[in-house]
Amino acid sequence: MLGRMEAAARMWHVGMTSSLHIRVLTLIVDAICPPPRRAALCDRAVGLCVQPELLNEAMAGVAGGNDFQWCFSQVKGAIDEDVAEADIISTVEFNYSGELLATGDKGGRVVIFQHEQESKNRPHLRGEYNVYSTFQSHEPEFDYLKSLEIEEKINKIRWLPQQNAAHFLLSTNDKTIKLWKISERDKRAEGYNLKDEDGRLRDPFRISSLRVPVLMPMDLMVEASPRRIFANAHTYHINSISVNSDHETYLSADDLRINLWHLEITDRSFNIVDIKPANMEELTEVITAAECHPNQCNVFVYSSSKGTIRLCDMRAAALCDRHSKFFEEPEDPSSRSFFSEIISSISDVKFSHSGRYMMTRDYLSVKVWDLNMENRPVETYQVHEYLRSKLCSLYENDCIFDKFECCWNGSDSAIMTGSYNNFFRMFDRNTRRDITLEASRESSKPRATLKPRKVSTGGKRKKDEISVDSLDFNKKILHTAWHPKDNVIAVAATNNLYIFQDKIN
Amino acid sequence: MKGQKRKFPPEDVEVSDRSSLTWESQRQFVFSVSLSKYQRGQELPEPSLRRSVLIANTLRQISLEASGAASVEASPGSSPSELPAEEEESVFTGVPSARHQPAEAVINGHSALSTGSMVSSGYSSNCVTTAISSILSALDSTIDGSPQAAPRTPLRSLENLSRSPEGSAAWVKQGVRGYGGGSWEPQEECRVRDSNVEVMWSSYLSDLTVEDLFQDIDTSLLERDMGVLGLRGSGGGFPAGEDLLRYLPPFSPASHPFSLSLNQNLKCLPSFSSFSPMSSSSSSSSSLSLPPSSLFSGHNHAREGLDLEHLMEILVES
């Protein structure tokens, strides 16, 4: 995508005919703009074509991140300071259309929000997300063999592409994956021949005539039912699930193994990666995340605690212990410390929507990798470099083990990840600009624009800046999600879910 | 992070100069923090594997850097500083083994802890007490510290006993595998612990063998009983002293202070009158089905042939 845009930009020169200008502009806009806004932007860009230097301005304004403004839309969750552990959100995920937004929490519950259509009389607002369905996905279990309790915390939710009126998602805790069907019921059959309205069988002798049930409308009811339970395949804790592009299989990864499942078959799974050493004493590396390629159903990647990513091709062998590609950035010897390995541990890996790039999150940075280049990332973004000098303290209080996630926007032009003090960061890949925003109740007035935040590192702290030592390390944003098409983001701050949108001018 | 007072505040800025005192103090701080984190993690019913691996790797890296740094310092007073590095390394080989199953590392943790204290408090005078605590922590198995793992067949442990060329190490190898209430270690973990314990032994106890410790035990009783029970093991040909120690039962998790654990452990040396003579024609297998309680009941009986005070004196004087 980046390449296409650059190529198109290079084609531009003043002497071109205006029709060619328009075609080039369209190419550029196509590359960087999310679909719903392309038409409007194309028009705007075309209007600028008489002054080509304004083209940059047009481009900059589009990509998710900076030149438009993020504003508060909604917040879900309790306000009071006392946070129940079970209410802490542990995963956030939009579905493929962006119509539904699912969250999982430590108490094993899944809450799904649905996007309401924009109202006709207030078109400048996007619609809101309201609760669509709530259900208990996982319960705490007890492993009698090991005398251990299995936590009900939902580690990941992944939606399946929609194939009929119902919605399907996979949710997983440490040990068990479940396929849930969420369906609507808005009609009820009334007038059964053999049953009363309350379901009791009628006395056959009383039945004198035949009547056929009639479907009557009823209040919308959303039902969630578990359709498959995929259990007993993981000895260690599941950290990732990923639906394959064939829409038939999915993979699940724990610390040492990755299994491939068929969505219809629950009693068998194929082990495709196993890094458990024969002698556990030799274990120095664990799997931290895994994901299927968005287009190629034979390709997947998994990241490790040593900061490496392995890309595997399932066509090569049944057991993909030998990688096809190995991504690792050589260590910078000048920044070596006792904690170098810990902070290099990758906490999340995500393919771009295009499938050309992947992004990894380690403790201090986000890296974008080109799948064609294994020896170093193409882009590196520092999330909170000011923490590098505090690693010792962060090691002591265990914050250094926090696992932050990251996400792409729909057009792959921007990336987002969380930080501490309820800050989250967005990076625009085109303009290389970044912004720090905060998810807090203070900035939660309807349609209030979010003010960029800054952390001061030096001695002098400017007004509105916050010093590193004042950061609240208990307020961490680990889970964020970006709408697949629009500039709408969902940010999980402990037990609250914040939804922000861009301001449509 | 706000308002926390640390006992040993390190410089937050990473010091790159390895020979400086600040680097050394930082290194020691990180080492001790890592060690306590690791142990606390292992004590959990289900330690996080990723976390344990990361902490263990950090410990390993620190140990390696320490030995690297120590060898560089060519000062006259360097021998005490070299020794802690060796110990850290040797101790550290013990650490990764216990990572993967719950509650197994205390055995290694104890010895590591004692080494840690050696590093900071100097070597010479603590040598003997440390050696003692490491012996006892080796005895102090935490295999069954938390109920875990599938029950293994009772035969397994004894079958795996092999004739051991190494003298003292073998004792521990066999002794640590006691009869447990259904909580056997899987075989690989046994081997792992053995090698760790052997390493610990080799660095601490070169001049102190197990035979020395148990010289004054009257094993005549044992030999008689052994003959009655037909308990000559599968390998055969063990020296009597080692046979005795084979039957050391496993112990409860070590949260005891030093002296208490010493008593506990020595009490648990079987008093052989408690072996109720089974039918003399019993094969090894049936005699192995002796319930553990029979061994533990020896716990409270007189420790025949064993004078606790005498033993302590020997240890302290050597």
Short mmCIF file of N, CA, C and O in Angstrom, two decimals, chain A residues 117-125:
data_model
loop_
_atom_site.label_atom_id
_atom_site.label_comp_id
_atom_site.label_asym_id
_atom_site.label_seq_id
_atom_site.Cartn_x
_atom_site.Cartn_y
_atom_site.Cartn_z
N GLN A 117 -27.74 2.76 14.19
CA GLN A 117 -27.62 3.63 13.02
C GLN A 117 -27.66 5.09 13.44
O GLN A 117 -28.28 5.44 14.42
N GLU A 118 -26.99 5.90 12.65
CA GLU A 118 -27.05 7.34 12.93
C GLU A 118 -28.48 7.79 12.82
O GLU A 118 -29.24 7.35 11.98
N SER A 119 -28.83 8.70 13.68
CA SER A 119 -30.19 9.22 13.58
C SER A 119 -30.25 10.27 12.49
O SER A 119 -29.27 10.98 12.23
N LYS A 120 -31.40 10.34 11.88
CA LYS A 120 -31.52 11.22 10.72
C LYS A 120 -31.32 12.69 11.08
O LYS A 120 -30.80 13.47 10.30
N ASN A 121 -31.78 13.07 12.27
CA ASN A 121 -31.72 14.50 12.57
C ASN A 121 -30.37 14.94 13.14
O ASN A 121 -30.15 16.11 13.36
N ARG A 122 -29.47 14.01 13.38
CA ARG A 122 -28.15 14.40 13.87
C ARG A 122 -27.09 13.66 13.08
O ARG A 122 -26.39 12.80 13.59
N PRO A 123 -26.98 14.01 11.82
CA PRO A 123 -26.07 13.24 10.97
C PRO A 123 -24.60 13.47 11.27
O PRO A 123 -23.75 12.72 10.81
N HIS A 124 -24.29 14.50 12.01
CA HIS A 124 -22.86 14.76 12.27
C HIS A 124 -22.30 13.83 13.34
O HIS A 124 -21.12 13.77 13.57
N LEU A 125 -23.22 13.13 13.99
CA LEU A 125 -22.76 12.16 14.96
C LEU A 125 -22.81 10.77 14.36
O LEU A 125 -23.79 10.41 13.73
#
